[in-house]
Coordinates of C-alpha atoms in Angstrom, one line a residue:
Chain A
M18 CA -0.2 -0.1 0.0
N19 CA 2.7 2.3 0.6
N20 CA 2.8 3.3 -2.8
E21 CA -0.8 4.9 -2.0
S22 CA 1.1 7.4 0.2
Q23 CA 3.0 10.4 -0.8
P24 CA 5.2 10.7 2.0
T25 CA 7.1 13.8 0.1
L26 CA 4.0 15.5 -0.1
L27 CA 3.3 16.0 3.3
P28 CA 6.1 17.4 5.6
G29 CA 6.5 15.7 8.6
Y30 CA 4.5 12.6 8.0
N31 CA 6.9 10.1 8.0
P32 CA 6.1 6.6 9.8
G33 CA 9.1 4.7 9.3
S34 CA 11.9 7.7 8.7
P35 CA 14.9 7.4 11.8
E36 CA 13.4 10.2 13.2
V37 CA 10.4 8.5 14.5
A38 CA 10.4 7.1 17.8
C39 CA 10.0 3.4 18.6
S40 CA 7.0 1.9 20.8
P41 CA 7.8 0.5 24.2
I42 CA 5.3 -1.8 23.9
S43 CA 6.2 -5.1 21.1
L44 CA 4.1 -6.7 18.5
D45 CA 2.4 -9.1 21.0
E46 CA 1.7 -6.3 23.6
L47 CA -0.5 -4.8 20.1
E48 CA -2.0 -8.4 20.2
Q49 CA -3.3 -7.6 23.6
I50 CA -4.5 -4.4 23.3
K51 CA -6.4 -5.3 19.9
A52 CA -8.0 -8.5 22.5
S53 CA -8.8 -5.9 24.9
A54 CA -10.5 -3.2 22.2
Y55 CA -12.7 -6.1 20.7
F56 CA -10.3 -5.6 17.9
N57 CA -10.1 -8.9 15.4
D58 CA -9.2 -9.6 11.8
E59 CA -12.9 -9.2 10.8
D60 CA -12.6 -5.0 11.8
A61 CA -9.4 -4.9 9.7
S62 CA -11.4 -6.6 7.1
F63 CA -14.3 -3.7 7.6
L64 CA -11.2 -1.1 7.9
R65 CA -10.2 -2.0 4.5
L66 CA -13.4 -2.0 3.1
S67 CA -14.3 1.6 4.6
Y68 CA -11.1 2.4 2.1
D69 CA -12.5 3.2 -0.8
V70 CA -15.6 5.0 0.9
L71 CA -13.5 7.4 2.9
K72 CA -10.3 7.7 0.6
D73 CA -11.9 10.8 -1.6
Q74 CA -13.8 12.7 1.7
A75 CA -10.2 12.7 3.9
E76 CA -10.3 16.7 3.8
E77 CA -14.2 16.5 4.0
L78 CA -13.6 15.0 7.2
V79 CA -11.1 17.2 8.4
K80 CA -13.1 20.1 8.1
A81 CA -15.9 18.6 10.3
W82 CA -13.9 17.7 12.8
R83 CA -11.9 21.1 12.2
A84 CA -16.0 22.7 12.8
I85 CA -16.2 21.0 15.8
I86 CA -12.9 21.5 17.4
A87 CA -13.8 25.8 16.0
Q88 CA -16.7 26.0 18.7
H89 CA -14.3 25.6 21.7
P90 CA -12.1 27.7 23.1
H91 CA -10.4 25.5 25.2
L92 CA -9.7 23.3 21.6
S93 CA -8.2 26.1 19.3
V94 CA -6.6 27.2 21.3
Y95 CA -4.1 24.3 20.4
S96 CA -3.6 25.7 16.7
K97 CA -2.6 29.2 17.9
D98 CA 0.3 30.9 17.7
L99 CA 1.1 31.6 21.7
R100 CA 3.2 35.3 20.8
T101 CA 0.4 36.3 18.6
G102 CA -3.1 34.8 19.7
E103 CA -4.5 34.1 16.1
T104 CA -4.4 30.8 14.4
D105 CA -1.3 29.4 13.4
N106 CA -1.9 28.9 9.6
E107 CA 0.5 26.8 8.6
Y108 CA 0.7 24.6 11.2
S109 CA -3.0 24.1 10.9
E110 CA -2.4 22.9 7.8
G111 CA 0.5 20.7 8.1
V112 CA -1.8 18.4 11.3
G113 CA -4.7 18.8 8.5
R114 CA -3.1 17.3 6.0
R115 CA -1.8 14.5 7.7
F116 CA -4.8 14.1 9.7
A117 CA -6.5 12.9 6.3
Q118 CA -3.7 11.1 5.8
W119 CA -4.2 9.4 8.9
V120 CA -7.8 8.5 8.0
L121 CA -6.2 6.7 4.8
D122 CA -4.3 4.8 7.1
T123 CA -6.1 4.1 9.4
A124 CA -8.7 2.5 6.3
R125 CA -5.6 0.4 5.8
A126 CA -5.2 -1.7 8.5
E127 CA -1.9 -1.9 8.1
Y128 CA -0.8 -2.7 11.8
D129 CA 2.5 -4.3 11.8
Q130 CA 6.1 -2.3 13.6
K131 CA 6.0 0.7 11.8
W132 CA 2.7 1.6 12.1
L133 CA 3.0 1.2 15.9
D134 CA 6.5 3.1 16.5
Y135 CA 4.1 5.6 14.5
Q136 CA 1.3 5.5 17.1
Y137 CA 3.9 5.7 20.0
E138 CA 5.0 9.2 18.0
I139 CA 1.3 10.6 17.0
G140 CA 0.9 10.8 20.9
L141 CA 4.2 12.2 21.7
R142 CA 3.5 15.4 19.0
H143 CA 0.6 15.6 21.4
H144 CA 2.3 15.1 24.6
R145 CA 4.4 18.1 25.6
T146 CA 7.8 15.7 24.7
K147 CA 7.4 16.8 21.4
K148 CA 4.1 19.2 20.3
N149 CA 5.1 21.9 17.9
Q150 CA 8.5 19.9 16.8
T151 CA 7.2 19.0 13.4
D152 CA 5.9 22.3 12.4
R153 CA 8.6 24.2 14.3
A154 CA 5.6 25.8 15.5
H155 CA 4.8 28.4 18.8
T156 CA 1.2 26.7 19.3
A157 CA 0.4 25.7 23.2
P158 CA 2.7 23.0 24.2
H159 CA 1.0 20.4 25.3
I160 CA -2.2 18.9 24.5
R161 CA -4.0 17.7 27.4
A162 CA -5.0 13.8 28.2
R163 CA -8.7 14.3 28.7
D164 CA -9.2 15.8 25.3
L165 CA -7.0 13.6 23.7
I166 CA -8.6 10.7 24.4
A167 CA -11.8 12.6 24.8
F168 CA -11.8 14.1 21.4
S169 CA -12.3 10.3 20.0
A170 CA -15.8 10.0 20.2
A171 CA -15.9 14.0 18.4
I172 CA -13.6 12.0 15.3
V173 CA -16.1 9.2 15.0
V174 CA -19.7 9.8 15.9
P175 CA -19.6 11.7 12.8
M176 CA -18.3 9.4 10.0
R177 CA -21.3 8.0 9.6
P178 CA -23.1 9.9 7.1
Y179 CA -19.3 9.8 4.6
L180 CA -19.4 5.6 5.8
E181 CA -23.1 5.8 4.1
K182 CA -22.1 7.2 0.9
G183 CA -20.7 3.6 -0.3
G184 CA -23.5 2.4 -0.9
H185 CA -23.5 -0.3 1.3
S186 CA -26.4 -1.5 2.8
P187 CA -27.0 -0.4 7.0
E188 CA -26.0 -3.6 8.3
M189 CA -22.5 -3.0 6.4
V190 CA -22.1 0.8 7.6
N191 CA -22.6 -0.2 11.2
R192 CA -19.8 -2.6 10.5
M193 CA -17.6 -0.5 9.3
L194 CA -18.1 1.7 12.0
D195 CA -17.7 -0.9 14.7
A196 CA -14.5 -1.2 13.2
W197 CA -13.4 2.5 13.2
W198 CA -14.6 2.6 16.5
K199 CA -11.9 -0.2 17.7
S200 CA -9.3 1.1 15.7
M201 CA -9.5 4.9 16.6
I202 CA -10.2 2.6 20.8
L203 CA -6.7 0.8 19.8
Q204 CA -5.0 4.0 18.5
V205 CA -6.0 6.1 21.7
T206 CA -4.7 4.3 23.7
L207 CA -1.0 4.1 22.1
W208 CA -1.2 7.6 21.6
S209 CA -1.8 8.0 26.2
Q210 CA 1.5 5.8 26.7
P211 CA 4.0 9.6 27.3
Y212 CA 1.1 10.5 29.8
V213 CA 0.9 7.4 31.6
N214 CA 2.9 7.5 34.9
P215 CA 5.8 5.2 34.6
G216 CA 4.5 1.9 35.0
D217 CA 1.2 2.7 34.7
F218 CA 0.7 1.7 31.4
Chain B
M1 CA -33.5 8.8 40.5
N2 CA -31.9 8.0 44.1
N3 CA -34.9 5.5 45.2
E4 CA -34.5 3.7 42.4
S5 CA -30.4 2.9 43.4
Q6 CA -30.3 0.3 46.4
P7 CA -27.2 0.7 47.8
T8 CA -27.5 -1.3 51.0
L9 CA -28.1 -4.1 48.5
L10 CA -24.7 -3.6 46.6
P11 CA -21.8 -3.5 48.5
G12 CA -19.0 -0.7 47.8
Y13 CA -21.1 0.7 45.9
N14 CA -21.0 4.6 47.2
P15 CA -22.0 7.3 45.2
G16 CA -22.0 10.3 47.4
S17 CA -20.4 8.7 50.5
P18 CA -17.6 10.0 52.3
E19 CA -15.3 7.4 51.4
V20 CA -15.6 8.3 48.0
A21 CA -12.7 10.1 46.6
C22 CA -13.1 14.1 45.6
S23 CA -12.5 15.0 41.5
P24 CA -9.7 17.0 41.5
I25 CA -11.4 18.4 38.3
S26 CA -14.1 20.5 38.8
L27 CA -18.0 20.8 37.1
D28 CA -16.7 23.2 35.2
E29 CA -13.9 21.3 33.4
L30 CA -16.3 18.3 33.0
E31 CA -18.6 20.6 30.4
Q32 CA -15.2 21.0 29.1
I33 CA -14.8 16.9 28.7
K34 CA -18.0 16.7 27.6
A35 CA -17.6 19.3 24.6
S36 CA -14.2 17.5 23.4
A37 CA -16.1 13.8 23.7
Y38 CA -18.9 15.1 21.4
F39 CA -21.5 14.7 24.1
N40 CA -24.7 17.3 24.8
D41 CA -27.9 17.8 25.9
E42 CA -29.6 15.7 23.2
D43 CA -27.4 12.9 24.1
A44 CA -28.4 12.7 27.5
S45 CA -32.1 12.4 26.7
F46 CA -31.0 9.1 23.9
L47 CA -28.8 7.8 27.0
R48 CA -32.3 8.1 29.5
L49 CA -34.3 7.1 26.7
S50 CA -31.8 3.9 26.5
Y51 CA -32.7 3.6 30.6
D52 CA -36.3 1.6 29.5
V53 CA -34.5 -0.6 27.4
L54 CA -31.6 -1.8 29.4
K55 CA -32.8 -2.0 32.8
D56 CA -33.4 -4.8 32.6
Q57 CA -30.7 -6.2 30.4
A58 CA -28.1 -4.8 32.4
E59 CA -26.8 -8.0 34.1
E60 CA -26.8 -9.6 30.2
L61 CA -25.0 -7.2 29.4
V62 CA -22.0 -7.5 31.9
K63 CA -22.5 -11.9 31.1
A64 CA -21.8 -10.9 27.4
W65 CA -18.6 -8.5 28.8
R66 CA -17.5 -11.5 31.2
A67 CA -17.6 -13.5 28.5
I68 CA -15.0 -11.1 26.4
I69 CA -12.8 -11.1 29.1
A70 CA -12.8 -14.7 29.8
Q71 CA -11.9 -15.6 26.7
H72 CA -8.2 -13.4 27.1
P73 CA -6.3 -14.7 29.9
H74 CA -4.1 -10.5 29.7
L75 CA -7.8 -9.9 31.2
S76 CA -9.2 -12.7 33.2
V77 CA -6.3 -12.7 35.5
Y78 CA -7.7 -9.1 36.9
S79 CA -10.1 -11.3 38.7
K80 CA -7.9 -13.9 39.6
D81 CA -7.1 -14.2 43.2
L82 CA -2.9 -14.5 43.8
R83 CA -2.5 -16.5 46.4
T84 CA -4.4 -19.4 44.7
G85 CA -4.0 -18.3 40.9
E86 CA -8.3 -19.5 40.4
T87 CA -10.9 -16.6 40.0
D88 CA -11.7 -15.1 43.2
N89 CA -15.4 -15.5 42.9
E90 CA -17.0 -13.0 45.7
Y91 CA -14.5 -10.4 43.9
S92 CA -16.2 -10.7 40.8
E93 CA -19.6 -11.7 41.6
G94 CA -19.2 -7.8 43.7
V95 CA -17.9 -6.5 40.6
G96 CA -20.7 -8.2 38.5
R97 CA -22.6 -6.4 41.0
R98 CA -21.7 -3.5 40.6
F99 CA -20.8 -3.4 37.0
A100 CA -24.5 -4.0 36.1
Q101 CA -25.0 -0.1 38.8
W102 CA -22.8 1.6 36.4
V103 CA -25.1 0.6 33.3
L104 CA -28.1 2.3 35.1
D105 CA -26.3 5.3 36.2
T106 CA -24.6 6.2 32.7
A107 CA -28.3 5.7 31.4
R108 CA -29.9 7.9 33.9
A109 CA -26.9 10.8 33.0
E110 CA -27.3 12.7 36.0
Y111 CA -24.1 13.9 35.4
D112 CA -23.6 16.3 38.6
Q113 CA -21.0 16.2 41.3
K114 CA -21.6 13.4 43.2
W115 CA -21.3 11.5 39.2
L116 CA -18.0 13.3 38.6
D117 CA -16.0 12.1 42.1
Y118 CA -17.6 8.7 41.6
Q119 CA -16.0 8.8 38.4
Y120 CA -12.8 9.7 39.7
E121 CA -13.4 6.8 42.3
I122 CA -14.0 4.2 39.5
G123 CA -10.6 5.4 38.2
L124 CA -8.4 4.6 41.9
R125 CA -10.4 1.5 41.9
H126 CA -9.2 0.1 38.8
H127 CA -5.3 1.9 39.6
R128 CA -3.4 0.2 42.2
T129 CA -3.9 3.2 43.9
K130 CA -7.8 1.5 45.5
K131 CA -8.2 -1.8 43.5
N132 CA -8.6 -4.4 45.9
Q133 CA -9.8 -2.0 48.5
T134 CA -13.6 -2.3 48.0
D135 CA -13.7 -6.1 48.3
R136 CA -10.6 -6.6 50.8
A137 CA -9.4 -8.8 47.6
H138 CA -5.8 -10.0 46.8
T139 CA -6.7 -10.0 43.0
A140 CA -4.0 -8.1 40.4
P141 CA -2.8 -5.7 42.1
H142 CA -3.5 -2.6 39.2
I143 CA -5.1 -2.8 36.3
R144 CA -3.0 -1.6 33.2
A145 CA -4.3 1.7 31.2
R146 CA -4.0 0.3 28.4
D147 CA -6.8 -2.5 29.2
L148 CA -9.3 0.5 30.9
I149 CA -9.2 2.6 27.9
A150 CA -9.1 0.1 24.9
F151 CA -12.0 -2.0 26.8
S152 CA -14.6 0.8 26.4
A153 CA -14.9 -0.5 22.7
A154 CA -15.6 -4.1 24.0
I155 CA -17.9 -2.7 26.4
V156 CA -19.7 -0.5 24.4
V157 CA -19.7 -2.5 20.7
P158 CA -21.8 -5.3 22.3
M159 CA -24.7 -3.7 22.9
R160 CA -26.3 -2.5 19.5
P161 CA -28.7 -6.1 20.1
Y162 CA -29.7 -5.1 23.4
L163 CA -30.5 -1.8 22.8
E164 CA -32.5 -3.2 19.4
K165 CA -34.8 -4.7 21.8
G166 CA -36.5 -1.7 23.0
G167 CA -38.3 -1.6 19.6
H168 CA -37.1 1.8 19.0
S169 CA -36.4 2.6 14.9
P170 CA -33.0 1.8 13.9
E171 CA -32.1 5.8 14.0
M172 CA -33.1 5.8 17.4
V173 CA -31.1 3.2 18.0
N174 CA -28.0 4.5 16.1
R175 CA -28.6 7.9 18.4
M176 CA -28.8 5.9 21.6
L177 CA -25.8 3.7 20.3
D178 CA -24.0 7.2 19.7
A179 CA -24.9 8.8 23.4
W180 CA -23.1 5.6 24.8
W181 CA -19.8 5.7 23.0
K182 CA -19.7 10.1 24.1
S183 CA -20.4 8.6 27.6
M184 CA -18.2 5.5 27.5
I185 CA -15.5 8.0 25.8
L186 CA -16.4 10.7 28.8
Q187 CA -16.0 8.3 32.0
V188 CA -13.5 6.4 30.5
T189 CA -11.5 9.3 30.3
L190 CA -11.9 10.8 34.2
W191 CA -11.1 7.4 35.0
S192 CA -7.4 7.6 33.4
Q193 CA -6.9 10.9 35.7
P194 CA -4.9 8.3 38.2
Y195 CA -2.9 7.0 35.7
V196 CA -2.1 10.5 34.1
N197 CA 1.4 12.0 34.2
P198 CA 0.9 14.7 37.4
G199 CA 0.1 18.4 35.0
D200 CA -0.6 16.3 32.0
F201 CA -4.2 15.1 32.6

């Protein structure tokens, strides 16, 4: 599937790059977390089914998520340049392009070592450890754990009408949405690791 | 709604008791997290609609969740007595009764100070801070953050057939399920607080 991703067009979106952190957990541990999230091989198939439905809608989805963020100052502050108080448009566009690419990568469901490492990297880039580094930005230095975890609902709930546009039966749409929920929960679990007390994860 | 809960029949289920920890966050902060989880007043209404559908099915739901846990040693270990290696049935039954009560309290959607405090208490009881204390048990001393967060998918995905038993339209079932997802995410966010590095939550 790598031939479909276009890393040169996406600054800072670099799974597999030596700049990306290594996940502190193993692929065997990932399998356990998948089981805890009730995620199985069928879910991977339904995610891949959603790929064709979503591949031309990823930017629209990002717009929908951005509209939610824009309604809430405690969320929109994360893209504001602290020096000016204004939205950092360059940062915001960079994040948005990577967010759209994330939709496609989630739907591809190739959850291998490279993907696992990149989930840890995504966590670090929300956490104070690496926030702003990718885009050399000056926005808020840390996305709070509360917003990182809670926003997973704001990501998946609005997806239903987009998934319905593929012309699949309501039952198939439900299965795709279930798979998206499980993958979202799996990922936000992995993203939370940099936030968690040593030994508690 | 308090007259519907029966604390005397549920050892250790004690919202409002002086033994329950106070949430470190305020009701204003809770409102922000609700917004991050895309939770609104309509969702509270749909949760309350689900109350009548689920009120006689809570124990069946707990059985379904237990069946998932039983399939995975890394999850079932949390109810095993470390001294014998066997499931601690007394602990397990106590937890199960409180889990069923949790279904009803989530559906009631009275997310006030007492509820907020109790969410923090639930987090502490999964974390090494208070695990086993309520039941004076000797099971694994800590539920890992990875399993606490990930299992939220295993809780909500299996709920659809139970919600469908109320005879509501597919659209209404979807709305109830969305509300359950949002509330689940909201709650697991709150439960995660004892796990999170100071200042990162």
